[in-house]
CSV table of C-alpha atoms in Angstrom, one decimal:
chain,number,residue,atom,x,y,z
A,1,MET,CA,0.0,0.0,0.0
A,2,LEU,CA,1.8,3.2,1.2
A,3,GLN,CA,5.5,3.3,1.5
A,4,VAL,CA,7.5,6.4,2.5
A,5,SER,CA,11.2,6.1,2.2
A,6,GLY,CA,14.0,8.4,3.4
A,7,LEU,CA,11.6,11.3,3.4
A,8,HIS,CA,13.0,14.8,4.0
A,9,ALA,CA,10.5,17.8,3.8
A,10,GLY,CA,9.9,21.2,5.2
A,11,TYR,CA,9.1,24.8,4.3
A,12,GLY,CA,11.5,26.9,2.3
A,13,ARG,CA,15.0,26.4,3.7
A,14,THR,CA,13.6,25.0,7.0
A,15,ALA,CA,13.8,21.2,7.3
A,16,VAL,CA,11.1,19.8,9.5
A,17,VAL,CA,11.2,16.0,8.9
A,18,HIS,CA,14.4,14.1,8.4
A,19,GLY,CA,14.8,10.7,6.7
A,20,LEU,CA,11.5,9.1,7.6
A,21,ASP,CA,10.6,5.5,6.6
A,22,LEU,CA,7.0,4.5,7.1
A,23,GLU,CA,4.7,1.8,5.8
A,24,VAL,CA,0.9,1.4,5.9
A,25,PRO,CA,-0.3,-2.0,4.7
A,26,ASP,CA,-3.4,-2.8,2.8
A,27,GLY,CA,-6.4,-2.5,5.2
A,28,GLY,CA,-4.1,-1.6,8.1
A,29,VAL,CA,-4.3,1.2,10.6
A,30,VAL,CA,-1.1,3.0,11.4
A,31,ALA,CA,-0.7,5.7,14.0
A,32,VAL,CA,1.9,8.5,14.2
A,33,MET,CA,2.1,10.1,17.7
A,34,GLY,CA,4.1,13.0,19.1
A,35,HIS,CA,3.8,16.4,20.7
A,36,ASN,CA,3.0,19.6,18.9
A,37,GLY,CA,5.9,20.7,16.7
A,38,ALA,CA,7.2,17.1,16.2
A,39,GLY,CA,6.6,17.3,12.4
A,40,LYS,CA,3.5,15.0,12.1
A,41,THR,CA,1.4,17.4,10.0
A,42,THR,CA,4.4,18.1,7.8
A,43,LEU,CA,4.7,14.4,7.1
A,44,LEU,CA,1.1,14.1,6.1
A,45,ARG,CA,1.3,17.2,3.9
A,46,ALA,CA,4.3,15.7,2.1
A,47,VAL,CA,2.5,12.4,1.6
A,48,MET,CA,-0.4,14.3,0.0
A,49,GLY,CA,1.8,16.5,-2.2
A,50,LEU,CA,0.8,19.7,-0.5
A,51,ILE,CA,4.5,20.4,0.2
A,52,LYS,CA,7.5,19.3,-1.9
A,53,VAL,CA,9.5,16.3,-0.9
A,54,LYS,CA,13.2,17.5,-0.7
A,55,VAL,CA,14.7,14.0,-0.5
A,56,GLY,CA,13.1,10.6,-0.5
A,57,ALA,CA,10.1,8.9,-2.1
A,58,VAL,CA,6.4,8.3,-1.7
A,59,HIS,CA,4.9,5.1,-3.3
A,60,LEU,CA,1.4,3.8,-3.4
A,61,ASP,CA,0.9,0.2,-4.5
A,62,GLY,CA,4.4,0.5,-6.1
A,63,HIS,CA,3.6,3.7,-8.1
A,64,ASP,CA,5.9,6.6,-7.5
A,65,LEU,CA,3.9,9.6,-6.4
A,66,THR,CA,6.8,11.6,-5.1
A,67,ALA,CA,6.4,14.4,-7.6
A,68,ALA,CA,2.6,13.9,-8.3
A,69,PRO,CA,0.2,16.8,-7.6
A,70,PRO,CA,-2.4,16.4,-4.9
A,71,HIS,CA,-5.3,15.8,-7.3
A,72,ARG,CA,-3.5,12.9,-8.9
A,73,ARG,CA,-2.9,11.3,-5.5
A,74,VAL,CA,-6.6,11.6,-4.7
A,75,ARG,CA,-7.4,9.8,-8.0
A,76,LYS,CA,-4.9,7.1,-7.0
A,77,GLY,CA,-6.9,6.6,-3.7
A,78,LEU,CA,-5.6,8.9,-1.0
A,79,ALA,CA,-8.0,11.0,1.0
A,80,TYR,CA,-6.9,13.6,3.6
A,81,VAL,CA,-8.8,15.1,6.5
A,82,PRO,CA,-6.7,18.0,7.8
A,83,GLN,CA,-6.6,19.1,11.4
A,84,GLY,CA,-9.4,21.4,12.5
A,85,GLN,CA,-12.8,19.9,11.5
A,86,GLN,CA,-12.8,21.8,8.2
A,87,ALA,CA,-16.1,22.4,6.4
A,88,PHE,CA,-17.8,25.0,4.3
A,89,GLY,CA,-19.5,26.8,7.2
A,90,GLN,CA,-22.2,28.7,5.2
A,91,LEU,CA,-23.3,25.5,3.4
A,92,THR,CA,-25.5,22.9,5.0
A,93,ALA,CA,-24.1,19.5,5.9
A,94,ARG,CA,-26.0,18.1,3.0
A,95,GLU,CA,-24.5,20.6,0.6
A,96,ASN,CA,-21.0,19.9,1.9
A,97,LEU,CA,-21.5,16.3,1.1
A,98,GLN,CA,-23.2,16.9,-2.2
A,99,LEU,CA,-20.2,19.0,-3.5
A,100,VAL,CA,-18.0,15.9,-3.1
A,101,VAL,CA,-20.7,13.5,-4.6
A,102,ASP,CA,-20.9,15.7,-7.7
A,103,ALA,CA,-17.2,15.7,-8.2
A,104,SER,CA,-16.6,12.0,-7.4
A,105,GLY,CA,-18.3,10.1,-10.3
A,106,GLN,CA,-19.7,6.6,-10.3
A,107,GLY,CA,-20.6,5.1,-7.0
A,108,ALA,CA,-20.4,8.4,-5.0
A,109,ARG,CA,-24.1,8.3,-4.0
A,110,GLN,CA,-23.6,4.8,-2.5
A,111,ARG,CA,-20.5,5.9,-0.7
A,112,HIS,CA,-22.4,8.9,0.6
A,113,ASP,CA,-25.0,6.6,2.1
A,114,GLU,CA,-22.4,4.3,3.6
A,115,ALA,CA,-20.6,7.3,5.2
A,116,LEU,CA,-23.8,8.4,6.9
A,117,ASP,CA,-24.3,4.8,8.1
A,118,LEU,CA,-21.0,5.2,10.0
A,119,PHE,CA,-22.1,8.4,11.6
A,120,PRO,CA,-26.0,8.1,11.8
A,121,ALA,CA,-26.3,11.3,13.9
A,122,LEU,CA,-25.3,13.3,10.9
A,123,ARG,CA,-28.5,12.2,9.1
A,124,GLU,CA,-30.5,14.4,11.5
A,125,LEU,CA,-28.2,17.3,10.9
A,126,LEU,CA,-28.1,17.4,7.1
A,127,GLY,CA,-30.2,20.6,6.8
A,128,ARG,CA,-28.1,22.5,9.4
A,129,LYS,CA,-25.3,24.9,8.3
A,130,ALA,CA,-21.9,23.3,8.9
A,131,GLY,CA,-20.8,26.3,10.8
A,132,LEU,CA,-23.4,25.7,13.4
A,133,LEU,CA,-22.4,22.1,14.1
A,134,SER,CA,-20.4,21.2,17.1
A,135,GLY,CA,-16.7,20.3,16.7
A,136,GLY,CA,-17.4,16.6,16.9
A,137,GLN,CA,-20.2,16.9,14.3
A,138,ARG,CA,-18.0,18.9,11.9
A,139,GLN,CA,-15.2,16.2,12.3
A,140,GLN,CA,-17.7,13.5,11.4
A,141,LEU,CA,-18.8,15.5,8.4
A,142,ALA,CA,-15.2,16.0,7.3
A,143,ILE,CA,-14.5,12.3,7.5
A,144,ALA,CA,-17.7,11.5,5.7
A,145,ARG,CA,-16.8,13.9,2.9
A,146,ALA,CA,-13.4,12.2,2.5
A,147,LEU,CA,-15.1,8.7,2.3
A,148,VAL,CA,-17.3,9.8,-0.5
A,149,THR,CA,-14.3,10.1,-2.8
A,150,GLY,CA,-13.8,6.3,-2.5
A,151,PRO,CA,-10.3,6.2,-1.0
A,152,ARG,CA,-8.1,3.2,-0.4
A,153,LEU,CA,-6.1,5.1,2.2
A,154,LEU,CA,-7.7,7.6,4.6
A,155,ILE,CA,-5.3,10.1,6.2
A,156,LEU,CA,-6.5,11.7,9.4
A,157,ASP,CA,-4.7,14.6,11.2
A,158,GLU,CA,-5.6,14.8,14.9
A,159,PRO,CA,-9.3,13.7,14.4
A,160,THR,CA,-10.0,13.8,18.2
A,161,GLU,CA,-8.6,17.3,18.9
A,162,GLY,CA,-11.2,19.3,20.9
A,163,ILE,CA,-13.8,16.6,20.5
A,164,GLN,CA,-16.1,15.4,23.2
A,165,PRO,CA,-15.4,11.9,24.5
A,166,SER,CA,-18.6,10.4,23.2
A,167,VAL,CA,-17.7,11.4,19.7
A,168,VAL,CA,-14.1,10.3,20.1
A,169,GLU,CA,-15.5,6.7,20.8
A,170,GLU,CA,-17.7,7.0,17.6
A,171,ILE,CA,-14.7,8.0,15.5
A,172,GLU,CA,-12.6,5.2,16.9
A,173,GLN,CA,-15.4,2.7,16.1
A,174,ALA,CA,-15.7,4.1,12.6
A,175,ILE,CA,-12.0,3.7,12.0
A,176,LEU,CA,-12.1,0.1,13.2
A,177,THR,CA,-15.2,-0.6,11.0
A,178,LEU,CA,-13.5,0.9,7.9
A,179,SER,CA,-10.4,-1.2,8.4
A,180,ARG,CA,-12.0,-4.5,9.5
A,181,ASP,CA,-15.1,-4.6,7.4
A,182,ARG,CA,-14.3,-2.5,4.4
A,183,GLY,CA,-10.6,-3.1,4.0
A,184,LEU,CA,-9.7,0.6,4.1
A,185,ALA,CA,-6.2,1.5,5.2
A,186,VAL,CA,-5.8,4.4,7.7
A,187,LEU,CA,-2.9,6.6,8.5
A,188,LEU,CA,-3.7,8.4,11.8
A,189,VAL,CA,-1.8,11.3,13.3
A,190,GLU,CA,-2.9,11.6,16.9
A,191,GLN,CA,-1.8,13.0,20.3
A,192,HIS,CA,-4.5,11.0,22.2
A,193,VAL,CA,-2.3,8.0,23.0
A,194,GLY,CA,-5.0,5.7,24.2
A,195,PHE,CA,-7.2,6.3,21.2
A,196,ALA,CA,-4.4,5.9,18.7
A,197,LEU,CA,-3.2,2.6,20.3
A,198,ALA,CA,-6.7,1.2,20.5
A,199,ALA,CA,-7.2,1.8,16.8
A,200,ALA,CA,-3.8,1.0,15.3
A,201,GLN,CA,-2.0,-2.2,14.5
A,202,HIS,CA,1.3,-0.4,14.3
A,203,TYR,CA,2.6,2.9,15.7
A,204,TYR,CA,5.4,5.4,15.3
A,205,VAL,CA,6.5,8.0,17.8
A,206,MET,CA,7.9,11.2,16.3
A,207,ARG,CA,10.2,13.6,18.0
A,208,SER,CA,11.9,16.6,16.3
A,209,GLY,CA,11.1,15.4,12.8
A,210,ARG,CA,12.4,11.8,13.4
A,211,PHE,CA,10.8,8.6,14.5
A,212,SER,CA,12.1,7.8,18.0
A,213,ASP,CA,10.2,4.6,18.5
A,214,GLN,CA,7.8,2.2,16.7
A,215,GLY,CA,6.0,-1.0,17.5
A,216,SER,CA,2.8,-3.0,17.4
A,217,GLY,CA,-0.4,-1.3,18.5
A,218,GLY,CA,-2.6,-2.1,21.5
A,219,GLN,CA,-3.2,-0.3,24.7
A,220,SER,CA,-0.6,-2.5,26.5
A,221,GLN,CA,2.0,-0.2,24.8
A,222,GLU,CA,0.8,3.0,26.3
A,223,GLY,CA,3.5,3.2,28.9
A,224,ARG,CA,6.2,2.7,26.4
A,225,VAL,CA,4.8,5.2,24.0
A,226,ARG,CA,4.4,7.9,26.7
A,227,GLU,CA,8.0,7.3,27.8
A,228,ALA,CA,9.2,7.6,24.2
A,229,MET,CA,7.3,10.9,23.8
A,230,ALA,CA,8.7,12.2,27.0
A,231,LEU,CA,12.4,11.5,26.3
């Protein structure tokens, strides 16, 4: 599925991530954890082609996407949900979803319905402007929009940030359902260690733009991960 090799990226002359190697297997959930400023979002933006890779490579199913623009990566099966529960605030939830349905071609309507099955509370909110939704509701809407594109790899940046605990549990369950039942791979960047380890089969800990630790997921690893983040 996704293979990142020797990745160096940053902004202008400022290097942020240094020589990262990362793999996400078909249908697997991989978590990247670390404190603010560790370079997690920069990694995701480089994978999506939103910033240029200085050195290294990004491959999806063996295809080299290192120099590909973001829209080509979306067509190849990547979907990215940035940090911050992003939506078009003046449009209703229904209109936010319909924009993606209209742009996504065959099968988009079915994927729209399947996304709402994951987050049934959204069905009651489709007529409400997205700007009036709670943070958790906007996050569910953002994930639903990404799923309408029919991705093979869903990339989530801090999906639980500022979200009430009940919605965190719903998002965790949705990730597990997508991976287990629908074969969707997920690359998850997260500071909420318990959530990330519960969802992921493999994790990486990032510090100062480098991976300081990695291992198998599961909540039994929480102590080790917290120690690696604190070093």
